Every structure is written in C-alpha cells, then in structure tokens.
mmCIF file of C-alpha atoms in Angstrom:
data_model
loop_
_atom_site.group_PDB
_atom_site.id
_atom_site.type_symbol
_atom_site.label_atom_id
_atom_site.label_comp_id
_atom_site.label_asym_id
_atom_site.label_seq_id
_atom_site.Cartn_x
_atom_site.Cartn_y
_atom_site.Cartn_z
ATOM 1 C CA MET A 1 1.079 -30.749 3.057
ATOM 2 C CA THR A 2 3.815 -29.233 5.281
ATOM 3 C CA ILE A 3 3.234 -25.491 6.009
ATOM 4 C CA LEU A 4 5.921 -23.202 7.336
ATOM 5 C CA MET A 5 4.560 -20.253 9.279
ATOM 6 C CA ALA A 6 7.411 -17.859 9.291
ATOM 7 C CA GLY A 7 6.190 -15.512 12.059
ATOM 8 C CA CYS A 8 3.594 -17.048 14.268
ATOM 9 C CA GLY A 9 1.967 -14.411 16.486
ATOM 10 C CA ASP A 10 -1.826 -14.053 16.899
ATOM 11 C CA LEU A 11 -2.705 -14.150 13.187
ATOM 12 C CA GLY A 12 -0.076 -16.690 12.266
ATOM 13 C CA THR A 13 -1.181 -18.968 15.105
ATOM 14 C CA GLU A 14 -4.790 -18.867 14.112
ATOM 15 C CA ALA A 15 -3.888 -19.710 10.536
ATOM 16 C CA GLY A 16 -1.505 -22.447 11.696
ATOM 17 C CA LEU A 17 -4.334 -24.017 13.757
ATOM 18 C CA ARG A 18 -6.554 -23.958 10.729
ATOM 19 C CA PHE A 19 -4.010 -25.634 8.539
ATOM 20 C CA ALA A 20 -3.521 -28.262 11.321
ATOM 21 C CA GLY A 21 -7.238 -28.746 11.492
ATOM 22 C CA LEU A 22 -7.161 -29.712 7.785
ATOM 23 C CA GLY A 23 -4.606 -32.362 8.563
ATOM 24 C CA HIS A 24 -1.475 -30.542 7.435
ATOM 25 C CA ARG A 25 1.785 -30.478 9.263
ATOM 26 C CA VAL A 26 2.558 -27.024 10.484
ATOM 27 C CA VAL A 27 5.936 -25.627 11.571
ATOM 28 C CA GLY A 28 5.895 -22.311 13.398
ATOM 29 C CA TRP A 29 8.849 -19.989 13.585
ATOM 30 C CA ARG A 30 8.799 -17.388 16.443
ATOM 31 C CA ARG A 31 11.095 -16.079 19.156
ATOM 32 C CA SER A 32 9.130 -17.767 21.794
ATOM 33 C CA PRO A 33 7.932 -21.115 20.419
ATOM 34 C CA ALA A 34 6.921 -22.466 23.816
ATOM 35 C CA LYS A 35 3.825 -20.247 23.601
ATOM 36 C CA LEU A 36 2.488 -22.107 20.508
ATOM 37 C CA PRO A 37 -0.221 -24.623 20.801
ATOM 38 C CA ALA A 38 0.593 -28.396 20.527
ATOM 39 C CA ALA A 39 -0.781 -28.628 17.040
ATOM 40 C CA ILE A 40 1.978 -26.349 15.742
ATOM 41 C CA GLU A 41 5.581 -27.629 15.834
ATOM 42 C CA GLY A 42 7.458 -24.634 17.218
ATOM 43 C CA ALA A 43 11.080 -23.631 16.400
ATOM 44 C CA ALA A 44 12.897 -20.649 17.902
ATOM 45 C CA ALA A 45 13.576 -18.027 15.256
ATOM 46 C CA ASP A 46 14.113 -14.332 14.826
ATOM 47 C CA LEU A 47 13.246 -13.454 11.225
ATOM 48 C CA GLY A 48 15.381 -10.410 11.492
ATOM 49 C CA SER A 49 18.528 -12.624 11.788
ATOM 50 C CA PRO A 50 19.958 -14.605 9.022
ATOM 51 C CA ASP A 51 20.498 -17.581 11.355
ATOM 52 C CA LEU A 52 17.175 -19.321 10.791
ATOM 53 C CA PRO A 53 16.246 -22.962 11.651
ATOM 54 C CA PRO A 54 16.314 -25.683 8.901
ATOM 55 C CA VAL A 55 13.378 -25.565 6.557
ATOM 56 C CA PRO A 56 11.447 -28.875 6.366
ATOM 57 C CA ALA A 57 12.454 -30.459 3.058
ATOM 58 C CA ASP A 58 8.856 -31.140 2.125
ATOM 59 C CA THR A 59 7.563 -27.702 2.740
ATOM 60 C CA THR A 60 4.682 -26.991 0.304
ATOM 61 C CA ALA A 61 3.820 -23.382 1.344
ATOM 62 C CA VAL A 62 5.487 -20.728 3.310
ATOM 63 C CA VAL A 63 3.485 -17.952 5.053
ATOM 64 C CA ILE A 64 5.483 -14.919 6.143
ATOM 65 C CA ALA A 65 3.438 -13.158 8.776
ATOM 66 C CA VAL A 66 5.535 -10.902 10.835
ATOM 67 C CA ALA A 67 4.993 -7.812 12.900
ATOM 68 C CA ALA A 68 7.339 -4.891 13.737
ATOM 69 C CA ASP A 69 8.627 -4.585 17.249
ATOM 70 C CA SER A 70 7.863 -0.781 17.286
ATOM 71 C CA PRO A 71 6.284 1.846 15.106
ATOM 72 C CA SER A 72 9.684 2.963 13.558
ATOM 73 C CA GLU A 73 10.986 2.682 10.101
ATOM 74 C CA GLU A 74 14.031 0.676 11.311
ATOM 75 C CA ALA A 75 11.714 -1.807 13.141
ATOM 76 C CA TYR A 76 9.587 -2.072 9.974
ATOM 77 C CA ARG A 77 12.531 -2.705 7.834
ATOM 78 C CA ALA A 78 13.979 -5.323 10.134
ATOM 79 C CA ALA A 79 10.654 -7.251 10.274
ATOM 80 C CA TYR A 80 9.458 -6.995 6.674
ATOM 81 C CA VAL A 81 12.371 -6.328 4.306
ATOM 82 C CA ARG A 82 15.075 -8.290 6.199
ATOM 83 C CA GLY A 83 12.452 -10.833 7.381
ATOM 84 C CA VAL A 84 11.451 -11.625 3.733
ATOM 85 C CA GLU A 85 15.061 -11.630 2.664
ATOM 86 C CA ASN A 86 16.099 -13.996 5.514
ATOM 87 C CA VAL A 87 13.286 -16.420 4.877
ATOM 88 C CA LEU A 88 14.120 -16.594 1.133
ATOM 89 C CA ASP A 89 17.796 -17.021 1.875
ATOM 90 C CA ALA A 90 16.841 -19.984 4.153
ATOM 91 C CA LEU A 91 14.891 -21.528 1.462
ATOM 92 C CA GLU A 92 17.843 -21.311 -0.931
ATOM 93 C CA ARG A 93 20.228 -22.440 1.736
ATOM 94 C CA ASP A 94 18.308 -25.653 2.319
ATOM 95 C CA GLY A 95 17.356 -26.193 -1.410
ATOM 96 C CA VAL A 96 13.599 -26.079 -0.655
ATOM 97 C CA ARG A 97 11.237 -24.899 -3.375
ATOM 98 C CA PRO A 98 7.736 -24.572 -2.002
ATOM 99 C CA ASP A 99 4.813 -24.268 -4.351
ATOM 100 C CA ARG A 100 3.751 -20.862 -2.823
ATOM 101 C CA VAL A 101 5.039 -18.155 -0.546
ATOM 102 C CA ILE A 102 2.386 -15.874 0.886
ATOM 103 C CA PHE A 103 3.492 -12.546 2.394
ATOM 104 C CA VAL A 104 1.117 -10.852 4.795
ATOM 105 C CA SER A 105 1.269 -7.099 3.657
ATOM 106 C CA SER A 106 -1.090 -4.256 4.287
ATOM 107 C CA THR A 107 -3.443 -1.819 2.481
ATOM 108 C CA ALA A 108 -1.078 0.864 3.940
ATOM 109 C CA ILE A 109 0.774 0.561 0.604
ATOM 110 C CA TYR A 110 -2.076 2.587 -0.952
ATOM 111 C CA GLY A 111 -1.751 5.588 1.318
ATOM 112 C CA ASP A 112 -4.612 7.982 1.236
ATOM 113 C CA ALA A 113 -6.960 7.979 -1.815
ATOM 114 C CA GLY A 114 -9.201 10.868 -0.673
ATOM 115 C CA GLY A 115 -12.103 8.378 -0.168
ATOM 116 C CA GLY A 116 -11.641 6.835 -3.616
ATOM 117 C CA TRP A 117 -11.635 3.097 -4.489
ATOM 118 C CA VAL A 118 -8.406 1.094 -4.648
ATOM 119 C CA ASP A 119 -7.729 -2.550 -5.684
ATOM 120 C CA GLU A 120 -4.991 -4.731 -6.887
ATOM 121 C CA SER A 121 -4.637 -2.725 -10.156
ATOM 122 C CA THR A 122 -4.077 0.527 -8.216
ATOM 123 C CA GLN A 123 -0.490 1.811 -8.162
ATOM 124 C CA PRO A 124 0.778 1.848 -4.656
ATOM 125 C CA ASP A 125 1.203 5.319 -3.265
ATOM 126 C CA PRO A 126 2.209 4.977 0.447
ATOM 127 C CA GLY A 127 2.025 8.079 2.573
ATOM 128 C CA GLY A 128 4.344 6.945 5.365
ATOM 129 C CA PHE A 129 7.259 4.770 5.942
ATOM 130 C CA SER A 130 5.160 1.793 6.882
ATOM 131 C CA GLY A 131 3.662 1.602 3.388
ATOM 132 C CA ARG A 132 6.968 2.294 1.746
ATOM 133 C CA VAL A 133 8.702 -0.570 3.537
ATOM 134 C CA LEU A 134 5.903 -2.948 2.727
ATOM 135 C CA VAL A 135 6.026 -2.083 -0.987
ATOM 136 C CA GLU A 136 9.816 -2.701 -0.804
ATOM 137 C CA ALA A 137 9.206 -6.113 0.793
ATOM 138 C CA GLU A 138 6.574 -7.038 -1.791
ATOM 139 C CA ASP A 139 8.841 -6.094 -4.621
ATOM 140 C CA LEU A 140 11.716 -8.089 -3.100
ATOM 141 C CA LEU A 141 9.565 -11.162 -2.731
ATOM 142 C CA HIS A 142 8.426 -11.119 -6.328
ATOM 143 C CA ALA A 143 11.902 -10.359 -7.673
ATOM 144 C CA ARG A 144 13.532 -13.083 -5.725
ATOM 145 C CA LEU A 145 10.957 -15.724 -6.678
ATOM 146 C CA ALA A 146 10.508 -14.812 -10.298
ATOM 147 C CA GLY A 147 11.331 -17.778 -12.528
ATOM 148 C CA THR A 148 11.833 -20.204 -9.651
ATOM 149 C CA GLY A 149 8.550 -22.084 -9.997
ATOM 150 C CA THR A 150 7.329 -20.741 -6.565
ATOM 151 C CA ALA A 151 4.290 -18.585 -6.716
ATOM 152 C CA ALA A 152 4.646 -15.339 -4.750
ATOM 153 C CA THR A 153 1.567 -13.734 -3.352
ATOM 154 C CA ALA A 154 1.068 -10.615 -1.166
ATOM 155 C CA LEU A 155 -2.089 -10.479 0.941
ATOM 156 C CA ARG A 156 -2.726 -6.908 1.655
ATOM 157 C CA LEU A 157 -4.853 -6.840 4.847
ATOM 158 C CA GLY A 158 -6.884 -3.896 6.129
ATOM 159 C CA GLY A 159 -7.110 -3.129 9.773
ATOM 160 C CA ILE A 160 -7.290 -6.394 11.741
ATOM 161 C CA TYR A 161 -9.825 -6.545 14.585
ATOM 162 C CA GLY A 162 -11.053 -9.540 16.612
ATOM 163 C CA PRO A 163 -10.483 -11.120 19.968
ATOM 164 C CA GLY A 164 -8.346 -8.862 22.090
ATOM 165 C CA ARG A 165 -8.215 -6.287 19.316
ATOM 166 C CA THR A 166 -10.801 -3.906 20.732
ATOM 167 C CA ARG A 167 -9.462 -0.367 20.223
ATOM 168 C CA LEU A 168 -12.609 1.194 18.906
ATOM 169 C CA ILE A 169 -14.803 -0.697 21.407
ATOM 170 C CA ASP A 170 -12.594 0.622 24.209
ATOM 171 C CA GLN A 171 -12.824 4.156 22.830
ATOM 172 C CA VAL A 172 -16.612 4.009 22.839
ATOM 173 C CA LYS A 173 -16.737 2.550 26.274
ATOM 174 C CA THR A 174 -14.437 5.113 27.789
ATOM 175 C CA GLY A 175 -16.084 8.034 26.041
ATOM 176 C CA THR A 176 -12.975 8.994 24.184
ATOM 177 C CA ALA A 177 -14.284 8.151 20.691
ATOM 178 C CA VAL A 178 -14.838 11.082 18.243
ATOM 179 C CA VAL A 179 -16.725 10.953 15.036
ATOM 180 C CA PRO A 180 -14.741 12.819 12.419
ATOM 181 C CA GLU A 181 -16.286 15.952 10.968
ATOM 182 C CA ASP A 182 -15.699 14.686 7.451
ATOM 183 C CA VAL A 183 -16.449 11.263 6.036
ATOM 184 C CA HIS A 184 -13.545 9.046 6.639
ATOM 185 C CA TYR A 185 -13.695 5.568 5.070
ATOM 186 C CA THR A 186 -12.043 2.733 6.863
ATOM 187 C CA ASN A 187 -11.273 -0.890 5.805
ATOM 188 C CA ARG A 188 -11.021 -3.810 8.070
ATOM 189 C CA ILE A 189 -10.942 -7.575 8.352
ATOM 190 C CA HIS A 190 -11.723 -9.841 11.288
ATOM 191 C CA ARG A 191 -8.749 -11.820 12.455
ATOM 192 C CA ASP A 192 -10.516 -15.102 11.734
ATOM 193 C CA ASP A 193 -11.274 -14.119 8.180
ATOM 194 C CA ALA A 194 -7.726 -12.968 7.640
ATOM 195 C CA ALA A 195 -6.406 -16.402 8.816
ATOM 196 C CA ALA A 196 -8.959 -18.110 6.683
ATOM 197 C CA ALA A 197 -7.809 -16.135 3.621
ATOM 198 C CA ILE A 198 -4.232 -17.189 4.213
ATOM 199 C CA VAL A 199 -5.336 -20.891 4.347
ATOM 200 C CA HIS A 200 -7.460 -20.455 1.291
ATOM 201 C CA LEU A 201 -4.693 -18.864 -0.831
ATOM 202 C CA ALA A 202 -2.162 -21.488 0.282
ATOM 203 C CA THR A 203 -4.324 -24.437 -0.531
ATOM 204 C CA MET A 204 -6.704 -23.519 -3.345
ATOM 205 C CA ALA A 205 -6.337 -25.445 -6.607
ATOM 206 C CA ASP A 206 -5.523 -22.484 -8.867
ATOM 207 C CA SER A 207 -2.203 -20.727 -8.596
ATOM 208 C CA PRO A 208 -2.857 -17.554 -6.733
ATOM 209 C CA ALA A 209 -2.389 -14.033 -8.134
ATOM 210 C CA PRO A 210 0.640 -11.834 -7.213
ATOM 211 C CA ALA A 211 -1.489 -9.742 -4.866
ATOM 212 C CA TYR A 212 -4.909 -9.728 -3.092
ATOM 213 C CA VAL A 213 -6.584 -7.012 -1.101
ATOM 214 C CA GLY A 214 -7.786 -8.634 2.129
ATOM 215 C CA VAL A 215 -10.687 -6.581 3.503
ATOM 216 C CA ASP A 216 -14.290 -7.377 4.261
ATOM 217 C CA ASN A 217 -17.194 -6.531 1.870
ATOM 218 C CA GLU A 218 -17.951 -2.972 3.180
ATOM 219 C CA PRO A 219 -15.634 -0.023 3.452
ATOM 220 C CA ALA A 220 -17.225 1.816 6.242
ATOM 221 C CA ASP A 221 -17.291 5.460 7.269
ATOM 222 C CA LEU A 222 -15.617 5.581 10.756
ATOM 223 C CA GLY A 223 -18.555 7.569 12.125
ATOM 224 C CA SER A 224 -20.992 4.766 11.164
ATOM 225 C CA VAL A 225 -18.805 2.183 12.902
ATOM 226 C CA LEU A 226 -18.520 4.247 16.078
ATOM 227 C CA ARG A 227 -22.262 4.888 16.208
ATOM 228 C CA PHE A 228 -23.053 1.267 15.617
ATOM 229 C CA LEU A 229 -20.795 0.199 18.482
ATOM 230 C CA ALA A 230 -22.306 2.895 20.749
ATOM 231 C CA ALA A 231 -25.812 1.690 20.030
ATOM 232 C CA ASP A 232 -24.893 -1.974 20.552
ATOM 233 C CA LEU A 233 -22.968 -1.235 23.820
ATOM 234 C CA ARG A 234 -25.784 1.194 24.959
ATOM 235 C CA GLN A 235 -23.398 4.003 25.317
ATOM 236 C CA PRO A 236 -23.927 7.569 24.397
ATOM 237 C CA GLU A 237 -23.223 8.444 20.772
ATOM 238 C CA PRO A 238 -19.851 9.798 20.360
ATOM 239 C CA PRO A 239 -19.545 13.527 19.638
ATOM 240 C CA VAL A 240 -18.473 14.886 16.259
ATOM 241 C CA GLY A 241 -15.180 16.750 16.295
ATOM 242 C CA ASP A 242 -11.535 16.911 15.289
ATOM 243 C CA ALA A 243 -10.516 13.150 15.336
ATOM 244 C CA GLY A 244 -6.939 13.953 14.402
ATOM 245 C CA PRO A 245 -5.115 12.426 11.454
ATOM 246 C CA ALA A 246 -6.931 9.803 9.492
ATOM 247 C CA ARG A 247 -5.709 6.397 10.697
ATOM 248 C CA GLY A 248 -4.923 4.207 7.664
ATOM 249 C CA GLY A 249 -5.764 6.880 5.102
ATOM 250 C CA ASN A 250 -9.161 7.607 3.653
ATOM 251 C CA LYS A 251 -9.834 5.018 0.923
ATOM 252 C CA ARG A 252 -12.253 2.329 -0.024
ATOM 253 C CA CYS A 253 -10.666 -1.041 -0.764
ATOM 254 C CA ARG A 254 -12.209 -3.609 -3.091
ATOM 255 C CA ASN A 255 -12.065 -7.315 -2.339
ATOM 256 C CA ASP A 256 -13.556 -8.532 -5.712
ATOM 257 C CA LEU A 257 -10.363 -10.423 -6.705
ATOM 258 C CA LEU A 258 -10.192 -12.374 -3.377
ATOM 259 C CA ARG A 259 -13.883 -13.278 -3.588
ATOM 260 C CA SER A 260 -13.455 -14.386 -7.223
ATOM 261 C CA THR A 261 -11.274 -17.194 -5.955
ATOM 262 C CA GLY A 262 -14.314 -18.639 -4.125
ATOM 263 C CA PHE A 263 -13.316 -17.193 -0.755
ATOM 264 C CA THR A 264 -16.274 -16.302 1.561
ATOM 265 C CA PHE A 265 -16.291 -14.242 4.725
ATOM 266 C CA THR A 266 -17.548 -15.463 8.062
ATOM 267 C CA PHE A 267 -17.837 -11.740 9.017
ATOM 268 C CA PRO A 268 -18.749 -9.921 5.724
ATOM 269 C CA THR A 269 -19.041 -6.510 7.395
ATOM 270 C CA PHE A 270 -17.984 -4.792 10.706
ATOM 271 C CA ARG A 271 -21.481 -5.445 12.068
ATOM 272 C CA GLU A 272 -21.204 -9.258 12.216
ATOM 273 C CA GLY A 273 -17.625 -9.058 13.258
ATOM 274 C CA TYR A 274 -17.984 -6.677 16.132
ATOM 275 C CA LYS A 275 -21.093 -8.322 17.427
ATOM 276 C CA ASP A 276 -19.027 -11.551 17.611
ATOM 277 C CA VAL A 277 -16.207 -9.747 19.456
ATOM 278 C CA MET A 278 -18.549 -8.075 21.945
ATOM 279 C CA ALA A 279 -20.106 -11.477 22.546
ATOM 280 C CA GLY A 280 -16.757 -12.575 23.895
ATOM 281 C CA ASN A 281 -16.057 -15.119 21.294
ATOM 282 C CA GLY A 282 -12.600 -16.345 20.347
ATOM 283 C CA ILE A 283 -9.223 -15.708 22.093
ATOM 284 C CA ARG A 284 -6.166 -13.707 21.058
ATOM 285 C CA HIS A 285 -3.244 -16.104 20.867
ATOM 286 C CA PRO A 286 -0.189 -15.089 22.946
#
C-alpha cells in the first residue's frame, strides 16, 4: 500500500513509522520534510495552501493529521477546514481515488456533557470554536467524498499524552496542580495508541465507520489522575481548590465502537500510559 500522511507532526510521524514497519510506502507532507525519518518520503507542503505536491497515483489511504498554528479560530479554520478542502482538491486534481481518507478530529466536538456519556451516536454540541471548526471539517470531508467510492472516517481523539507531552506530570512536579472541587471527567489516549488506531483503521479488512471515538478504556476523574501521578512521583498530594474552567469539557467518552473492530490498547488506562511516560520510554518526533 501507499499511504499519504497529509500532516506529519509527532502523531503523523509515529503513525507513518508504523505503516512503514508493516512494509507500506509512506509519503509525508509537512512544511519541514527534512525533519522526517528516512522511512517516510518527505515532501514540502503547507496544507493551508492550495498549492500541494502531486499525490502518488497508487495512494491507497490518506491520513489528514494537522495541527493549528495557534489557539485561534482563524488558525483552526486554516488547518482543519482549508486543510481538508485542499487535500481533497489535490486528490481530484490528480485523479486519485484512495480507498480511505482518515481525518484526525477531536472529542472537542462534544463540548461539555456535564459528566455524561458520549459516543459516535451523540449529536455534536461543541462549546467553543475549536469544536465547531472540527465539526465543519468533518461535515466537509463526508460531503465531498459521498458517492465517490472513498470511505471517509473521522477519528475523534481525546487528549493526547505521551513522550514529551507531560503537562500534568509537570504540574504535579512543580506543585501547581490543583484537584477540582467537583468531579471533572477527562478522556485521553496515549500518542502510541492514537497512532496505532490510525494504522488499524487504514488497513483493517472491513470498511471503517464514518466516525470513531479514540480514547482509552477509562474516562478518569482529573483528581484521581493527579493523585496517581503524585503518588508515583512521590510528590505531595495536590490541594483541592478552584482549578479554573474545565479543560476539554466534563464528559465520559465511550470507545466501544473502536474496540469492536478488533483494536486493542497498549495503554488501556492512564495508569499504564503515564507509568510508561515517567519511565522515559519513547520520543516525541520533531
């Protein structure tokens, strides 16, 4: 198979290396292709620009894994909406019809559910511009690919942590972590499991569903996560107090549909994942 990674940062590079490890040809589009490992054929590309490189004629799957340059609505729109649009335009321009296009989205589309459960059947209800833009990008993807023979899939990832992604660990180490006064559920996925899910959905025998929630097996109260980290790091337990606005909204995301495809997690909960991070395993790709 030939895999086009449209956007090849940390997550895209990890997924690309896993595709290459399975024997597939991997082409990676990013602004700084010289940073890519040798197993990925790099090509200079800005997904926010319509002037994208040629798409390999034998491309089997496309993975759109972009990140906004800044936390602003315009940056999100440039990365996600225009990024999806420009990649799909490039496929049409070059007459390439891959079997699958996988768009890396986010559970931000669900907003805040007051601690309730959400899954793929839940109507998106984004609370901020990031979720709204991602819903728009997902809708664009499905509308453009409807009836083309190319399966369109959105992988809605929770908060990604892993090598070099140590925000909560750093807060506990520096004594700035605060346990919220009320229960605040969080949803996360280790970078390696997120990359493995991308590879799984791109290569599995059955055609993928239009959307999957990509989180680990246990929505976890933030206080429980912080206390676990403090105990493992042998740091004082963080105080209870006003932790500010709930990051990512208060909701519990189900991953049943993803697991029903046969996907299994290397890090099924935050405990295994954070222990691996704190052991110093893995690297964050530049």
